[in-house]
mmCIF file of C-alpha atoms in Angstrom:
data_model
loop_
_atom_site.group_PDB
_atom_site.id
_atom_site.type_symbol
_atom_site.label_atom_id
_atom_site.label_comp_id
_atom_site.label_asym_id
_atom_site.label_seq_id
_atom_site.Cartn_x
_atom_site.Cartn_y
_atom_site.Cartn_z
ATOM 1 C CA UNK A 8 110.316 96.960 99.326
ATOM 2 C CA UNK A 9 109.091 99.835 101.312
ATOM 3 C CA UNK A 10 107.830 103.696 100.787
ATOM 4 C CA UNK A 11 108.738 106.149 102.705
ATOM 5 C CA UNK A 12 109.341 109.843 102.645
ATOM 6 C CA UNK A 13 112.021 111.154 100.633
ATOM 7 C CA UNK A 14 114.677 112.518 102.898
ATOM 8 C CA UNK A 15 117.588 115.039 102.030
ATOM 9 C CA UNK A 16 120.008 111.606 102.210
ATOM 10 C CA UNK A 17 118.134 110.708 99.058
ATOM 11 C CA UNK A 18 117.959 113.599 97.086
ATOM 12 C CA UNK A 19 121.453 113.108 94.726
ATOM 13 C CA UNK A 20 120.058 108.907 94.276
ATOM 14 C CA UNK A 21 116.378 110.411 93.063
ATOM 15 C CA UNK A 22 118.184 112.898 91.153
ATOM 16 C CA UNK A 23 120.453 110.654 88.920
ATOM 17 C CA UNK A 24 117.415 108.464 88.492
ATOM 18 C CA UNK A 25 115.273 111.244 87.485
ATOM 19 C CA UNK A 26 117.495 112.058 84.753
ATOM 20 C CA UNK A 27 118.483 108.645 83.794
ATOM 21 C CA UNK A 28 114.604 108.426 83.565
ATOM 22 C CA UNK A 29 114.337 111.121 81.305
ATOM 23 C CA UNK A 30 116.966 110.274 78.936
ATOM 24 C CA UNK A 31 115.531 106.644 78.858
ATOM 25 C CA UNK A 32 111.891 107.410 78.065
ATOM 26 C CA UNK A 33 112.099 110.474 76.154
ATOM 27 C CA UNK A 34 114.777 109.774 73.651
ATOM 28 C CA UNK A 35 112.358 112.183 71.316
ATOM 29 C CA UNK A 36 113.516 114.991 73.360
ATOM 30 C CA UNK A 37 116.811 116.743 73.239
ATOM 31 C CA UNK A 38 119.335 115.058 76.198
ATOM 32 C CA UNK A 39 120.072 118.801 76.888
ATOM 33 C CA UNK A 40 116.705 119.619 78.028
ATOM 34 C CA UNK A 41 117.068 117.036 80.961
ATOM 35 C CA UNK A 42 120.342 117.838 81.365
ATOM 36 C CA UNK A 43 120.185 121.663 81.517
ATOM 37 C CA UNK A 44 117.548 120.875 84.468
ATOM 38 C CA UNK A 45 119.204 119.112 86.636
ATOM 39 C CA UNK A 46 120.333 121.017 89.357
ATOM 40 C CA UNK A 47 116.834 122.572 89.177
ATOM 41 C CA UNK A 48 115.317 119.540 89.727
ATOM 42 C CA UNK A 49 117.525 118.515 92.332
ATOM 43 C CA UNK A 50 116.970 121.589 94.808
ATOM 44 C CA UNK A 51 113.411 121.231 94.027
ATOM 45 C CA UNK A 52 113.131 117.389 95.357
ATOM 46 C CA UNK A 53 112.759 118.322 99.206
ATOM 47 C CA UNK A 54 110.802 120.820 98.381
ATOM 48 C CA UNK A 55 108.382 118.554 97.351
ATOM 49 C CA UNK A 56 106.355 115.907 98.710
ATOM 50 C CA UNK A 57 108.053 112.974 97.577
ATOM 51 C CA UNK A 58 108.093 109.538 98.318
ATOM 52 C CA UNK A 59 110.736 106.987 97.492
ATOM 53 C CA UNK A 60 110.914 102.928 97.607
ATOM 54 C CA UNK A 61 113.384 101.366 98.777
ATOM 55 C CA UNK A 62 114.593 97.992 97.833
ATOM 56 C CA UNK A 63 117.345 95.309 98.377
ATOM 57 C CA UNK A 64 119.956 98.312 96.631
ATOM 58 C CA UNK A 65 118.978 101.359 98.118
ATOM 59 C CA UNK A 66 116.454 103.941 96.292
ATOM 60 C CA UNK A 67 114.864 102.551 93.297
ATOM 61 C CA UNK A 68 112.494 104.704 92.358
ATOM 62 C CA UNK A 69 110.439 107.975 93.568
ATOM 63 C CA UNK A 70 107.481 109.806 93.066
ATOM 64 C CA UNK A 71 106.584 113.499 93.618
ATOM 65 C CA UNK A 72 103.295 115.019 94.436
ATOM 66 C CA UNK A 73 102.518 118.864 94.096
ATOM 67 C CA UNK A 74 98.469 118.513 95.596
ATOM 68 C CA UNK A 75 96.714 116.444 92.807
ATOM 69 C CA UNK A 76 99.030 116.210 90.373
ATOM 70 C CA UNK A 77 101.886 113.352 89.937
ATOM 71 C CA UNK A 78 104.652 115.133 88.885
ATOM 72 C CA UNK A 79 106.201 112.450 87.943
ATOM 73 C CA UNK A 80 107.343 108.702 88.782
ATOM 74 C CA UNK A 81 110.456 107.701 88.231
ATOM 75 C CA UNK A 82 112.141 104.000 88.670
ATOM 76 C CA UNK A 83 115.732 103.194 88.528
ATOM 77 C CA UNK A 84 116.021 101.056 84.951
ATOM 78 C CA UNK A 85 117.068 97.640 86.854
ATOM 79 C CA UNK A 86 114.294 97.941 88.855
ATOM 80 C CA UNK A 87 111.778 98.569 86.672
ATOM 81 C CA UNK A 88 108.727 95.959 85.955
ATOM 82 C CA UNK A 89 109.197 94.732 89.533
ATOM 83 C CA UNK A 90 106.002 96.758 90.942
ATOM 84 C CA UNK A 91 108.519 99.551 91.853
ATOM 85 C CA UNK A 92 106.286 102.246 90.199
ATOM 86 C CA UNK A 93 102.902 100.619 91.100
ATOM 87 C CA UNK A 94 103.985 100.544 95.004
ATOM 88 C CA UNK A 95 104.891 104.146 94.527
ATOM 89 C CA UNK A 96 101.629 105.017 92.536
ATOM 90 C CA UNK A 97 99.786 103.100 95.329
ATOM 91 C CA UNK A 98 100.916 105.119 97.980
ATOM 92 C CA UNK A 99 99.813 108.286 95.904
ATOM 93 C CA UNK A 100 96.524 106.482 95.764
ATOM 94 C CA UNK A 101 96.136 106.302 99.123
ATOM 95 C CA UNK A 102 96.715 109.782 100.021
ATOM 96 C CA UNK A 103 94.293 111.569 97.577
ATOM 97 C CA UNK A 104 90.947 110.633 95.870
ATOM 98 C CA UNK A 105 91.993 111.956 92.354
ATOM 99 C CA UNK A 106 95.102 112.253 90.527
ATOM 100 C CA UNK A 107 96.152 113.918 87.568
ATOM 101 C CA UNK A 108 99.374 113.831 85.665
ATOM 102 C CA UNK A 109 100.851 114.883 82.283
ATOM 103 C CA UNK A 110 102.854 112.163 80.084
ATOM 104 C CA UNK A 111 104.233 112.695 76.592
ATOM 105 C CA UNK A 112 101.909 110.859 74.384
ATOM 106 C CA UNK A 113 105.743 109.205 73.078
ATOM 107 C CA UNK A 114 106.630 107.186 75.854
ATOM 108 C CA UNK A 115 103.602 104.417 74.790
ATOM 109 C CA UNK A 116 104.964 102.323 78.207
ATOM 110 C CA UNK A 117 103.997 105.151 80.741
ATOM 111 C CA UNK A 118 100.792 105.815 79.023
ATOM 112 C CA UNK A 119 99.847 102.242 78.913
ATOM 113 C CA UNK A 120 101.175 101.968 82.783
ATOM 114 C CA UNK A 121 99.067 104.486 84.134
ATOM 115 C CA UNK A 122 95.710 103.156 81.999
ATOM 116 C CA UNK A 123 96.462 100.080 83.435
ATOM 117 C CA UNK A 124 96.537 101.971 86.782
ATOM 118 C CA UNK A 125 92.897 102.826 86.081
ATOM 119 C CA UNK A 126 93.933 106.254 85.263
ATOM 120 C CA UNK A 127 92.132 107.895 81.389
ATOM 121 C CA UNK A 128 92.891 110.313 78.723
ATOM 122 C CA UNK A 129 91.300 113.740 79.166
ATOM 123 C CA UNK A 130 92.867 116.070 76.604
ATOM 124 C CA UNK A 131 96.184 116.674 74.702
ATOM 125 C CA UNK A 132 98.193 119.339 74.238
ATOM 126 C CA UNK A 133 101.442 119.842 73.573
ATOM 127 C CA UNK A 134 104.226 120.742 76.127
ATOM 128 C CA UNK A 135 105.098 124.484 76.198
ATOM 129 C CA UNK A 136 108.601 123.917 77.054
ATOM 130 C CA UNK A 137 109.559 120.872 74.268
ATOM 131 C CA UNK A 138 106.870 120.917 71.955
ATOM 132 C CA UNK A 139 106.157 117.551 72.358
ATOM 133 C CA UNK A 140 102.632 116.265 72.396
ATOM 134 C CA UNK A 141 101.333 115.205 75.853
ATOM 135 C CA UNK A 142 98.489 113.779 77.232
ATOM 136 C CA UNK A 143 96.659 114.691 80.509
ATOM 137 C CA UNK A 144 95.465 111.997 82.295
ATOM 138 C CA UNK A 145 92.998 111.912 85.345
ATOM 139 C CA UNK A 146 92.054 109.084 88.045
ATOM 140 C CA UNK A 147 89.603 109.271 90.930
ATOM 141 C CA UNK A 148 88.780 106.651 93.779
ATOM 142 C CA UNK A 149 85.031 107.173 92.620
ATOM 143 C CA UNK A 150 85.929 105.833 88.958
ATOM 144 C CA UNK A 151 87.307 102.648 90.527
ATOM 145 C CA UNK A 152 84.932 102.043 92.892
ATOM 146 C CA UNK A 153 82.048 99.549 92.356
#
């Protein structure tokens, strides 16, 4: 397994995963939603700073960074619960001293990933764009240090 940088060879691969993703963990929200970003999402990939790992099959998984927040991780499904996501949230870690992301407070294995991951609850809110409920979740270096 390695991380590297996402390059513009990988953008259509992290695409189809993020919306495979998507429809996967957020079965709550309309498919359309994910769908009608797509090609959004896609010309915004190497725009970001992203990082992908890269396994035995290719890209399995990505995450994107915009400063301090984790815009999102996203794991191709046979890959999950192999330590793609924690290898990619490790990297993140190592770049920054404090993280924060939003997850909908619906997908119960992403919240429970990123606790796990040391990261904790700060508010809730709900999305502007879905209406779903969402929490926002914070980690720092200092919390996990002893």
């Amino acid at each position: 397994m390695t991380i590297r940088t996402m390059g513009p060879s990988d953008r259509d691969r992290a695409a189809e995963i993020w919306l495979e993703g998507n429809l996967q963990a957020h079965a709550f929200i309309d498919p359309c939603y994910w769908k009608s970003h797509f090609e959004e999402v896609k010309a915004q990939l190497l725009q970001a700073e992203a990082y992908v790992c890269e396994g035995e099959t290719g890209v399995e998984g990505f995450i994107g960074l915009e400063g301090d927040w984790v815009a999102g991780i996203f794991v191709w499904r046979p890959a999950q619960g192999r330590g793609v996501g924690k290898a990619l949230l490790e990297q993140a870690k190592e770049k920054r001293s404090r993280l924060s992301l939003r997850v909908y407070q619906d997908n119960k294995r992403a919240v429970a990933f990123y606790q796990r991951e040391g990261f904790h609850i700060r508010r809730e809110s709900a999305d502007g764009d879905t209406g779903a409920l969402e929490y926002v979740m914070e980690w720092s270096k200092r919390q996990t240090a002893f």
